Short mmCIF file of C-alpha atoms and ligand atoms in Angstrom, two decimals:
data_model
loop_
_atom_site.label_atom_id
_atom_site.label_comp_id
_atom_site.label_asym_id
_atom_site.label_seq_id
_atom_site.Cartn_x
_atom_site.Cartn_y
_atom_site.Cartn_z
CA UNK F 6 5.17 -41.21 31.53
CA UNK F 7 5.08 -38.44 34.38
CA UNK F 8 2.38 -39.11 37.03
CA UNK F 9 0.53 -36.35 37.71
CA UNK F 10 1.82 -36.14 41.37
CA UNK F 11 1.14 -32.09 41.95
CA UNK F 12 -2.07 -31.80 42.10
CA UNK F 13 -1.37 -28.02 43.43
CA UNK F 14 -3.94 -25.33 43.57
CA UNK F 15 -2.15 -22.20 43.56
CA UNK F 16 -4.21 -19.21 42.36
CA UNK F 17 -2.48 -16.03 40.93
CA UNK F 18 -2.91 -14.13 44.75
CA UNK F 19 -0.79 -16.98 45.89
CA UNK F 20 2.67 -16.04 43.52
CA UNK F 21 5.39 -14.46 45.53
CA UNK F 22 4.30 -10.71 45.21
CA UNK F 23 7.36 -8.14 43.54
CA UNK F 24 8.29 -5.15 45.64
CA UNK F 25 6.25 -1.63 44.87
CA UNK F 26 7.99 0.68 43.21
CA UNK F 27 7.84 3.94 43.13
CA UNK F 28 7.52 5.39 39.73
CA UNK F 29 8.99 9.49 39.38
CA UNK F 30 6.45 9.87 36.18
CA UNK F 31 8.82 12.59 34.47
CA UNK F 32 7.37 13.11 30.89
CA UNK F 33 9.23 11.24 27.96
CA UNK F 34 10.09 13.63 25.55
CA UNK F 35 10.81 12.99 21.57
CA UNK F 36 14.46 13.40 22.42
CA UNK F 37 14.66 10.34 23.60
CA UNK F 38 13.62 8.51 20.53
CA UNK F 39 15.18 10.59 17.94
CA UNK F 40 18.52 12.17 19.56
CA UNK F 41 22.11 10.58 18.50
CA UNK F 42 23.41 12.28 21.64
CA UNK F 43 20.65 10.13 23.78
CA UNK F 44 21.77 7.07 21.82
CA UNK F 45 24.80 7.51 22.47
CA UNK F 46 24.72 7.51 26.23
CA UNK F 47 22.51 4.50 26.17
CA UNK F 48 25.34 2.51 24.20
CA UNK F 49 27.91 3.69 27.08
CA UNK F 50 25.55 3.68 30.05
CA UNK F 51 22.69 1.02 29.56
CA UNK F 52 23.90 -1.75 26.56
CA UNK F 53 27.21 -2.08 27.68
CA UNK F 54 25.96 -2.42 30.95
CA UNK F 55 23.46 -4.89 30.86
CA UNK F 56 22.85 -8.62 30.56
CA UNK F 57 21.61 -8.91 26.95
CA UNK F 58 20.31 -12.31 25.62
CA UNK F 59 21.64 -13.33 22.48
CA UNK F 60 21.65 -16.78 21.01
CA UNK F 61 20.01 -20.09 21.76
CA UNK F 62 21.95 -23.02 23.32
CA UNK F 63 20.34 -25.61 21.02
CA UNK F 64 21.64 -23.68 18.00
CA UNK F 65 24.58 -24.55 19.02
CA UNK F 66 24.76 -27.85 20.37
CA UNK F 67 28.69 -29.64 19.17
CA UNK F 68 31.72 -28.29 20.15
CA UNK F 69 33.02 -25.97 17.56
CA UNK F 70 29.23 -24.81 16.96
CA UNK F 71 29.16 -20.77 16.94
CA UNK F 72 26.03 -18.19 16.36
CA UNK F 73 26.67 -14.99 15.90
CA UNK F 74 24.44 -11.79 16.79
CA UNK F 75 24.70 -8.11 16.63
CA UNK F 76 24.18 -5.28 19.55
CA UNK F 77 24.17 -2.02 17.84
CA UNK F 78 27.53 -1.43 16.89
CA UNK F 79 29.04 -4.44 18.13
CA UNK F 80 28.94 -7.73 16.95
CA UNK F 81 29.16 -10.77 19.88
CA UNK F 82 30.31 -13.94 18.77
CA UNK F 83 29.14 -17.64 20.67
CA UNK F 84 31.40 -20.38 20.57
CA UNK F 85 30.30 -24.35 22.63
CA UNK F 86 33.62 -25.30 23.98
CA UNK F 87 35.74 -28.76 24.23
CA UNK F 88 34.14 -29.05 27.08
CA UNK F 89 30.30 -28.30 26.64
CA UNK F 90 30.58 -24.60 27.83
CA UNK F 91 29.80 -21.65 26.04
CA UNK F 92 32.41 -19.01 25.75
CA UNK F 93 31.30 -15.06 24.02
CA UNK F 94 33.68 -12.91 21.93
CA UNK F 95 33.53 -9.64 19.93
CA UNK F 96 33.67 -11.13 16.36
CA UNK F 97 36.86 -9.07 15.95
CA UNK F 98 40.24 -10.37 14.82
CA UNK F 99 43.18 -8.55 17.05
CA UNK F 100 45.40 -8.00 13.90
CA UNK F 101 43.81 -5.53 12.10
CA UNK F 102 40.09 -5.55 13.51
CA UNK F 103 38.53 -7.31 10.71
CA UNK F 104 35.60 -9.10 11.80
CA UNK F 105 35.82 -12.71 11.96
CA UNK F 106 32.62 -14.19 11.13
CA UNK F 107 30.00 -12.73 9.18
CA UNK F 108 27.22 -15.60 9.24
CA UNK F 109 24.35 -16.02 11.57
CA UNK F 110 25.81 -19.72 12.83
CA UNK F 111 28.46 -22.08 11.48
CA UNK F 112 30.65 -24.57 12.80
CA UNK F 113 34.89 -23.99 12.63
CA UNK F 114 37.78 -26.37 14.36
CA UNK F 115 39.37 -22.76 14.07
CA UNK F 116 38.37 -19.09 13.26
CA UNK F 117 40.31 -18.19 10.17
CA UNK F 118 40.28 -14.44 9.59
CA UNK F 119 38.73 -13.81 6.16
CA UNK F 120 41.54 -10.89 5.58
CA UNK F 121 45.53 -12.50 6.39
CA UNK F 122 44.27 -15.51 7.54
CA UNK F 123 45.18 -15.84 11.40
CA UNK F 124 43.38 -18.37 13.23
CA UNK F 125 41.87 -18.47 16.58
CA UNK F 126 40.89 -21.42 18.64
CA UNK F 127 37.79 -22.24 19.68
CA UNK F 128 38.51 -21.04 23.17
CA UNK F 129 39.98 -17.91 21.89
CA UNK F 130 43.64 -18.44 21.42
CA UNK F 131 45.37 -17.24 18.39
CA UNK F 132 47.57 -20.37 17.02
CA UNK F 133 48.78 -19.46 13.38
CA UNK F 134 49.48 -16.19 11.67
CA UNK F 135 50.99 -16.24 8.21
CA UNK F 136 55.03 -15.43 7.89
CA UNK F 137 55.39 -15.45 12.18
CA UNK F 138 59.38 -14.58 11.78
CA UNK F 139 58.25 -11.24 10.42
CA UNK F 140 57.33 -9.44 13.21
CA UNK F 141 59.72 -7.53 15.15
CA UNK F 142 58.02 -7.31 18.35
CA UNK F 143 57.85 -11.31 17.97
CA UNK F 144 55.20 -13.40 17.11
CA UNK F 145 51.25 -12.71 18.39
CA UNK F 146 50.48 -16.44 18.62
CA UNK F 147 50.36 -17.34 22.28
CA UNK F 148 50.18 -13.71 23.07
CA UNK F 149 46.96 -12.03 21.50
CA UNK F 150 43.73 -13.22 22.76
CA UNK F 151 40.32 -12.91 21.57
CA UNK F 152 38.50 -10.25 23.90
CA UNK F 153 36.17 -12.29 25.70
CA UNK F 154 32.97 -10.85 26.73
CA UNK F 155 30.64 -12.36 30.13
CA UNK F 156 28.63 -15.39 29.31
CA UNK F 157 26.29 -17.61 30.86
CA UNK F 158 23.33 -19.25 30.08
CA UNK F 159 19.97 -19.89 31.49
CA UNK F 160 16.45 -21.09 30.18
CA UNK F 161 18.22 -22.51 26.93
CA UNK F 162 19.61 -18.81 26.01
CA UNK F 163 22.80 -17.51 25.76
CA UNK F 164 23.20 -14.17 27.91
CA UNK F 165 26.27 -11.83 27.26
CA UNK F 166 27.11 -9.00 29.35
CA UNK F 167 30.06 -6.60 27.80
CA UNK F 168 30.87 -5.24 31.52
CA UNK F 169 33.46 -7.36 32.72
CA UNK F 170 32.53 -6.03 36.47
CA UNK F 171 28.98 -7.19 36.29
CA UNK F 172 26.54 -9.19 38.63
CA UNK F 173 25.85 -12.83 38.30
CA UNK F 174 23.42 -13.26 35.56
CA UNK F 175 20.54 -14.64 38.70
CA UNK F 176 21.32 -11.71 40.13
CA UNK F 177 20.17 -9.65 37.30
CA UNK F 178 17.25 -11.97 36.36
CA UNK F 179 15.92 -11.58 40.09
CA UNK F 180 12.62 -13.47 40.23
CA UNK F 181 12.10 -13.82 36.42
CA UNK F 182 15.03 -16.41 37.43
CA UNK F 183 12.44 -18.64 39.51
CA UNK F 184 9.33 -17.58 37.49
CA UNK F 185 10.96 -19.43 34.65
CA UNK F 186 12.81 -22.28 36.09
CA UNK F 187 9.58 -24.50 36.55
CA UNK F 188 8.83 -24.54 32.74
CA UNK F 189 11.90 -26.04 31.50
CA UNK F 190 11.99 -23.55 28.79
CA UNK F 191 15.67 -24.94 27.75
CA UNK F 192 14.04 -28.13 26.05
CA UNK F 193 11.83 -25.90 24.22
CA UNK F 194 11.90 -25.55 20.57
CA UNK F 195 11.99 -22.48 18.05
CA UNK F 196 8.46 -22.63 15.76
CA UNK F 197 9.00 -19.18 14.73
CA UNK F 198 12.03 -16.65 13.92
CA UNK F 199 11.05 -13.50 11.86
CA UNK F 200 13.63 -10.58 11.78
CA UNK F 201 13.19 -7.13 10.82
CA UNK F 202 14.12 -3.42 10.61
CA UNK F 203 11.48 -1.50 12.10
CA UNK F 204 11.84 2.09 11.16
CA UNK F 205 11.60 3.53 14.82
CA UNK F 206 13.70 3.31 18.21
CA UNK F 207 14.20 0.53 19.90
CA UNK F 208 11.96 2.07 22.92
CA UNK F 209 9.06 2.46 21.07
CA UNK F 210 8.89 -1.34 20.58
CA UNK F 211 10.16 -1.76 24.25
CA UNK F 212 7.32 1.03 25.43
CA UNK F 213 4.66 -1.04 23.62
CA UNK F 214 5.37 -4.79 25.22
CA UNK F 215 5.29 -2.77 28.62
CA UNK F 216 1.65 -2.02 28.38
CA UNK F 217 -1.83 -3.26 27.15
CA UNK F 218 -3.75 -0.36 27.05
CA UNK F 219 -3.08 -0.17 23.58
CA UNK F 220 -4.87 -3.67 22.66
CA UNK F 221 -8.01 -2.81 22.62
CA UNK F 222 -7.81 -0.15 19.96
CA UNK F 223 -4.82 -1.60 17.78
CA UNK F 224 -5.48 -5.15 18.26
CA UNK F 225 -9.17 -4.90 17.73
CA UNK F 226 -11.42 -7.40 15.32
CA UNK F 227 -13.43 -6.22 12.66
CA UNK F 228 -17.14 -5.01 14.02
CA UNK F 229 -16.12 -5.91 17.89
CA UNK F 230 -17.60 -3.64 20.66
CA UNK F 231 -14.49 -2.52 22.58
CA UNK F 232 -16.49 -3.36 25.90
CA UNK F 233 -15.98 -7.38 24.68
CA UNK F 234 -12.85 -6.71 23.18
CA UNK F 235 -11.35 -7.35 26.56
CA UNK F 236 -11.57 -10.88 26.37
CA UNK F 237 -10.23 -11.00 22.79
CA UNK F 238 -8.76 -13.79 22.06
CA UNK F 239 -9.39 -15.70 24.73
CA UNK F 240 -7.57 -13.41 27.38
CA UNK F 241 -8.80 -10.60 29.59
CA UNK F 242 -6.53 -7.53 28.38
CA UNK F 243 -8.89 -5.41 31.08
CA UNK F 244 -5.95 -3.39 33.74
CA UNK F 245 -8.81 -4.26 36.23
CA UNK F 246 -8.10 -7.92 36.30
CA UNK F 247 -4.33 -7.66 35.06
CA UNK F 248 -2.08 -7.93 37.78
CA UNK F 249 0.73 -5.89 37.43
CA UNK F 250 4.55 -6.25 39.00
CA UNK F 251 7.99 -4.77 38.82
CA UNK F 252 10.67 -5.98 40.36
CA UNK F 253 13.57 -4.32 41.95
CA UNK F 254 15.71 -5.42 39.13
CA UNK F 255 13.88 -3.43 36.79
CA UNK F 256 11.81 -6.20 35.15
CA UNK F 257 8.08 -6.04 34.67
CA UNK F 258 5.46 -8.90 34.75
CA UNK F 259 1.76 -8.40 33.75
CA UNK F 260 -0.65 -11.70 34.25
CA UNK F 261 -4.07 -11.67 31.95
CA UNK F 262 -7.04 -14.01 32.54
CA UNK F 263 -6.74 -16.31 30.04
CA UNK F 264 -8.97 -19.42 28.82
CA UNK F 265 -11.52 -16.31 28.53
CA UNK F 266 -14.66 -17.25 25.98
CA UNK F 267 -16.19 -13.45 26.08
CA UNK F 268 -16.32 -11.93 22.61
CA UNK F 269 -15.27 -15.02 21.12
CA UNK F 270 -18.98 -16.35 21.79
CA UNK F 271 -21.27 -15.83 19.14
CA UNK F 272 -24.91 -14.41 20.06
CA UNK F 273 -26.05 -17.64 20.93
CA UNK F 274 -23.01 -18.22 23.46
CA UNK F 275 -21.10 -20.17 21.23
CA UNK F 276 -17.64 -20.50 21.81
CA UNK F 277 -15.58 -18.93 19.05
CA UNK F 278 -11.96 -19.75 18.27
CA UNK F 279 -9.34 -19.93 18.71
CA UNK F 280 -10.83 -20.93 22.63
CA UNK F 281 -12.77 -23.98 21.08
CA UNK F 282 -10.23 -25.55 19.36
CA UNK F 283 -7.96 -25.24 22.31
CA UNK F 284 -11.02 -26.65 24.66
CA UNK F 285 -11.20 -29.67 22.19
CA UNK F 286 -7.41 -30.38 22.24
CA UNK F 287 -7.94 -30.79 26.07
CA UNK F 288 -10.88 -33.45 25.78
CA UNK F 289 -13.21 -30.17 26.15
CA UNK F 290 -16.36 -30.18 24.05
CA UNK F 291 -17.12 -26.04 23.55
CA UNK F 292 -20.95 -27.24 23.27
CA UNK F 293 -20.70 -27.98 27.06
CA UNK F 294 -19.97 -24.44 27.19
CA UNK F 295 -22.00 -22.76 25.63
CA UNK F 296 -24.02 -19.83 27.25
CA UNK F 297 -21.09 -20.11 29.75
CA UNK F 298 -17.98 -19.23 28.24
CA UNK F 299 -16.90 -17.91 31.38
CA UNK F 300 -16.33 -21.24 33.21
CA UNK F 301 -13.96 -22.54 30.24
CA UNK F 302 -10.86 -21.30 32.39
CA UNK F 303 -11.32 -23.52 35.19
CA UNK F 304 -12.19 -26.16 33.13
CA UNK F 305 -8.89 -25.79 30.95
CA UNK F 306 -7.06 -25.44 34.44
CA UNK F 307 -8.92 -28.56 35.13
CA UNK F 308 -8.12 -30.33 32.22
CA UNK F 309 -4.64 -29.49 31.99
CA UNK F 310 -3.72 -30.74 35.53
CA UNK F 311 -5.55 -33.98 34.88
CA UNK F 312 -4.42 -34.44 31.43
CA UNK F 313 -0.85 -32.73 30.85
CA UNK F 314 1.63 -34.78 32.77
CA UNK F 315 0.01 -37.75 30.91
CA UNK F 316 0.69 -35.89 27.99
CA UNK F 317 4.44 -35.54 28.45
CA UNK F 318 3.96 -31.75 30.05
CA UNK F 319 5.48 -33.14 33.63
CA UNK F 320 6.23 -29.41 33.88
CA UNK F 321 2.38 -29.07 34.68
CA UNK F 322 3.01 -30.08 38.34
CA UNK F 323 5.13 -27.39 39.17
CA UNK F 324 2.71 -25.02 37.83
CA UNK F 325 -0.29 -23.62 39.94
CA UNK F 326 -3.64 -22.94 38.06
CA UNK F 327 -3.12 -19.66 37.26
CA UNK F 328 -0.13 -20.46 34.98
CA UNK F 329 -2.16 -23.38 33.44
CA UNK F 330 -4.58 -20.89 31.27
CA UNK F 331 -3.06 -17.06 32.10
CA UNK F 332 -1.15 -15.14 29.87
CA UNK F 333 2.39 -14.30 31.62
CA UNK F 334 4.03 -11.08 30.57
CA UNK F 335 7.52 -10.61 31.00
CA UNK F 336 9.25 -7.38 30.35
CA UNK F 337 13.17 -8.22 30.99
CA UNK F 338 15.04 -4.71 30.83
CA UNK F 339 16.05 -3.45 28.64
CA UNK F 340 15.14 -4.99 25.48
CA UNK F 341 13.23 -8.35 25.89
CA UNK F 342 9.55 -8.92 26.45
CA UNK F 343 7.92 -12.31 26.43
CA UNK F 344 4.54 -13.38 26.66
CA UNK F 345 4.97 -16.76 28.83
CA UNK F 346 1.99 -19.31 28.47
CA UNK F 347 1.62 -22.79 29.44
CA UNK F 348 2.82 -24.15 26.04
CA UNK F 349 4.38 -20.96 24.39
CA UNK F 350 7.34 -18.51 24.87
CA UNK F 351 6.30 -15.51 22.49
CA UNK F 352 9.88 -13.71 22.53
CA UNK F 353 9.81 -10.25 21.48
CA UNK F 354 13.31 -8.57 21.39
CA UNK F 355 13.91 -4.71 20.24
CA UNK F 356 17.75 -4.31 19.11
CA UNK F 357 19.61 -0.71 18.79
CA UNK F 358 20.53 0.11 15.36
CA UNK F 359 24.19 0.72 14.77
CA UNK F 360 24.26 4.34 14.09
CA UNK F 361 20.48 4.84 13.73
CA UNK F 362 18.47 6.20 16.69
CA UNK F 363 15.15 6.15 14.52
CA UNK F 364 15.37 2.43 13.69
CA UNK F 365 15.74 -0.84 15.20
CA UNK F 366 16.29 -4.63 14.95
CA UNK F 367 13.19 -6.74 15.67
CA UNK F 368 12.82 -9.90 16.54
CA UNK F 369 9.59 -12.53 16.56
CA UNK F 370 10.08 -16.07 17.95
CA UNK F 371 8.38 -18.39 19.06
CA UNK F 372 9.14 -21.74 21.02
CA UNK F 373 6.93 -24.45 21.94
CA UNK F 374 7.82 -27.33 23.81
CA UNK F 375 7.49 -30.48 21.95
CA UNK F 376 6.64 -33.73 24.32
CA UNK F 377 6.71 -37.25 23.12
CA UNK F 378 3.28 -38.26 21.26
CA UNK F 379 2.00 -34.65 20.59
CA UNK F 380 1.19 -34.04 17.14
CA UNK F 381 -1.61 -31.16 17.48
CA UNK F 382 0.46 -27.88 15.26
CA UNK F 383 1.95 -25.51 17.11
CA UNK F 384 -0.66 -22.64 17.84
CA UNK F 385 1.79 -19.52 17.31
CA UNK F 386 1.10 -15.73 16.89
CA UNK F 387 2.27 -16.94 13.35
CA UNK F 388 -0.30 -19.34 12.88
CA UNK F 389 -0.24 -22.86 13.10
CA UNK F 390 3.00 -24.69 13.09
CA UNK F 391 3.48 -28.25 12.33
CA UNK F 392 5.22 -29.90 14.64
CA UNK F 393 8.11 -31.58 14.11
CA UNK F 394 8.70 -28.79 11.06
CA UNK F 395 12.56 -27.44 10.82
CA UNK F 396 11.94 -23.45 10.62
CA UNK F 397 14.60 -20.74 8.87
CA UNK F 398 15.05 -17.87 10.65
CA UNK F 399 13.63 -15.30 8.27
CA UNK F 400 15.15 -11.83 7.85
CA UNK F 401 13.10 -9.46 5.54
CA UNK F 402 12.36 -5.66 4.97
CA UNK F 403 9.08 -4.34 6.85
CA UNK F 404 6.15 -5.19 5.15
CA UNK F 405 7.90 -8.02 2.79
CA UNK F 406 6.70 -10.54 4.88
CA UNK F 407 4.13 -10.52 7.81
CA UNK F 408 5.45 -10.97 11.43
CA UNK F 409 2.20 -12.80 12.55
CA UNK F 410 -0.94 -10.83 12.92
CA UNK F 411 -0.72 -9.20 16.22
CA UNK F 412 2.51 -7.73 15.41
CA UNK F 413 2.12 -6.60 12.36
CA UNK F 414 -0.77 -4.78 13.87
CA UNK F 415 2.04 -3.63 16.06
CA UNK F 416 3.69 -2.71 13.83
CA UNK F 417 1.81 -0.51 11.70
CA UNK F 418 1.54 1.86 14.97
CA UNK F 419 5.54 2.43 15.72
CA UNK F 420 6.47 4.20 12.04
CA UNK F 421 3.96 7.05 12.79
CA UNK F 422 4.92 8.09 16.52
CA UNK F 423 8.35 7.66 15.80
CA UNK F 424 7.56 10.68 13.08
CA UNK F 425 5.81 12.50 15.96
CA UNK F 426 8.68 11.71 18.46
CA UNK F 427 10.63 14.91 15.65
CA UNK F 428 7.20 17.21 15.79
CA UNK F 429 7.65 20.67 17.87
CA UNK F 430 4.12 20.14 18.46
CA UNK F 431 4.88 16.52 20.44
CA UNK F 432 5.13 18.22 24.61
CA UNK F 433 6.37 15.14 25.91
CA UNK F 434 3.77 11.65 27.34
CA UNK F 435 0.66 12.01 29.76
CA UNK F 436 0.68 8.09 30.74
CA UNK F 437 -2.20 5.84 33.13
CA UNK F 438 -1.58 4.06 35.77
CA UNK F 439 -1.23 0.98 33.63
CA UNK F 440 1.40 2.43 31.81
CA UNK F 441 3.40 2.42 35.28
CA UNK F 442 6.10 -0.24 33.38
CA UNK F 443 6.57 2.33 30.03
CA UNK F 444 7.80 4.77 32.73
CA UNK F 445 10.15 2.68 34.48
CA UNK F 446 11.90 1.52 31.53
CA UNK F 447 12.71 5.03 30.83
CA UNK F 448 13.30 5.47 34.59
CA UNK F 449 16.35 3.20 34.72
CA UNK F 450 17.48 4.28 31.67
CA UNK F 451 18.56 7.43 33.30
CA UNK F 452 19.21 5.71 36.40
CA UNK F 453 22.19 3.67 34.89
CA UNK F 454 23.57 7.25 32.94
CA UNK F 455 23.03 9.36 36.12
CA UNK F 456 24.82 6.73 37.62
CA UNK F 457 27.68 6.67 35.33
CA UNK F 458 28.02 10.48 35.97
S1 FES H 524 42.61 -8.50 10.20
FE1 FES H 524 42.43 -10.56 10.76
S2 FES H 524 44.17 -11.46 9.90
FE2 FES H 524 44.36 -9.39 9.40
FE1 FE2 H 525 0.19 -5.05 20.75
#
């Protein structure tokens, strides 16, 4: 077992600060959601541009094991190598452009084309084609490759970029690189995986991970007073305590309060759930606290540091307090947003539509990292999770299925501005100060087509 050598005290004042940035504030107009014209100079300008992540290395973890995910129009194929690498391909067979898997994941020696049957290697090389004395230009094999696409991988994901020219894939992380190194996110593992079409752009998902000023009305509990609402849920959604940063790279991060009791006291100071339950998983009694649910976050901190390396969360030491009980926001541009916490990665990814401007692919995950000797569920924005459990990846229409609560509270928000987005009566956004990270998505969107001009 790890000792619990850190002992660190690092309060949130004390992470690395992220450059200011100036923010232009033009207004977002409709166009930008609805136009085909728009979308189109995203695909050539931002997506095809960008470091994108894709699969997950532990999907994949023999040689020969593939995943395959779509981008809009284009479908990116993962493949582990002989060697333990990971190599990225379009999924598109050079003879006639059929594509070459159609599956989520699989495992092949070779890539047999499902139309004349050529096969491709693992690492991309074409070694068989059916009647090879027939072509008069000679035979492809040991001529045609696969068309390989940028790869690397970091935090257990698999990143692609489809510029061949492109930075290092730190580079383009910037600090979220460091930020998430400590956690060891790689050895966590998926609890949840819920897929959907969500009848709006991809932006208006992207626009609502980059801000919390929404929470309080869309994420609000039966009967609550909006003034308590801002520790809902054990976290202090309040822009005067959130600390907000954007980094040169064009990422966001937002830190909450968390291990907040607040509204989920009852009148006689109680502390509600989900808070207790997490107090008693950490040796915590909640009747110690009641009457003072707002010392609960130190005493988590406490707790944590004391208890977690013990535990088999030697990750704990590299963490300072903060981290221990906040919620950590990540906005990664374009498309990814993930709430970071102590024991959870809440992933959030928006993906274009192939030919649809007005809809996108959404993604819920969750991972959880899963020491030796812990058998308390997994506490996910699904619900809880028992550990140990072997989830599907579930793929439904909107509203088949729920996404977990939050987000299908979310959700029931994007269908109706995406239908105002079309109105002559919408003049374009008025935003606050806290929606600083909504405009600077839309920012370097036309920074990378202006700069393409
Ligand atoms: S298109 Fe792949 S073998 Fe013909
Ligand atoms: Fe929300």
């Amino acid at each position: 077992m790890a000792e619990n050598v850190g002992q660190t005290n690092r309060p949130v004042a004390d992470l690395p600060s992220w450059p200011e940035q100036k923010i232009r504030g033009h207004k977002l107009e409709g166009h930008r959601y609805t136009s085909k014209d728009f979308a189109e100079q995203e695909w050539s300008h931002v997506w095809t541009k960008v470091w994108l992540l894709l699969g997950a290395e532990n999907e994949m973890p023999n040689p020969g094991d593939w995943q395959q995910e779509e981008v809009g129009r284009e479908s990116i194929l993962m493949v582990r190598q002989d060697d333990g690498a990971i190599k990225a391909y379009y999924n598109v067979c050079q003879h006639r452009g059929q594509r070459l898997v159609s599956e989520e994941k699989g495992h092949a020696r070779r890539f047999i084309c499902p139309y004349h049957s050529w096969a491709w290697t693992r690492d991309g090389q074409l070694d068989f084609v059916q009647d090879a004395d027939d072509f008069p230009q000679g035979t492809p094999c040991g001529k045609l490759t696969l068309k390989e696409v940028r790869c690397e991988t970091f935090a257990g994901f698999v990143w692609i970029n489809m510029n061949p020219d492109c930075v290092t894939l730190k580079e383009y992380l910037g600090p979220v690189w460091d930020d998430w190194s400590v956690y060891r996110i790689d050895q966590w593992k998926r609890y949840v995986a819920k897929t959907t079409v969500a009848p709006c752009n991809w932006k208006v998902v992207m626009d609502n991970f980059n801000e919390s000023y929404h929470v309080n009305t869309v994420h609000k509990p039966k009967g609550a007073n909006v003034e308590k609402l801002r520790i809902h849920s054990g976290v202090d959604t309040s822009y005067k305590t959130t600390r907000f940063d954007m980094a040169d790279e064009g990422h966001g991060r937002m830190i909450m309060l968390g291990g907040y009791a607040g509204p989920a006291t009852d009148k006689d100071g109680a502390i509600g759930e989900p808070l207790a339950d997490i107090l008693r998983d950490w040796d915590l009694d909640p009747e110690d606290y009641r009457g003072r649910g707002e010392d609960t976050r130190e005493a988590l901190q406490q707790a944590r540091r004391r208890l977690g390396p013990g535990r088999g969360y030697a990750y704990f030491n590299e963490l300072n307090d903060s981290q221990l009980t906040d919620a950590y926001h990540y906005t990664l541009f374009p498309n990814f947003a993930v709430s970071l916490w102590v024991d959870g990665f809440h992933f959030l990814r928006a993906r274009p539509h192939p030919t649809d401007p007005e809809q996108c692919i959404f993604d819920n995950f969750w991972y959880a990292p899963d020491p030796d000797g812990v058998t308390e569920p997994v506490r996910t924005t699904a619900g809880l999770v028992e550990r140990g459990t072997e989830i599907e990846h579930e793929v439904f229409s909107l509203g088949e299925k729920s996404m977990g609560l939050t987000i299908d509270q979310d959700l029931t928000i994007f269908p109706g501005q995406q239908r105002a987005m079309s109105s002559s009566g919408y003049q374009g956004s008025y935003l606050a100060g806290q929606e600083s990270r909504v405009s600077r998505l839309h920012e370097l969107i036309d920074d990378f087509i202006e700069e393409s001009r």
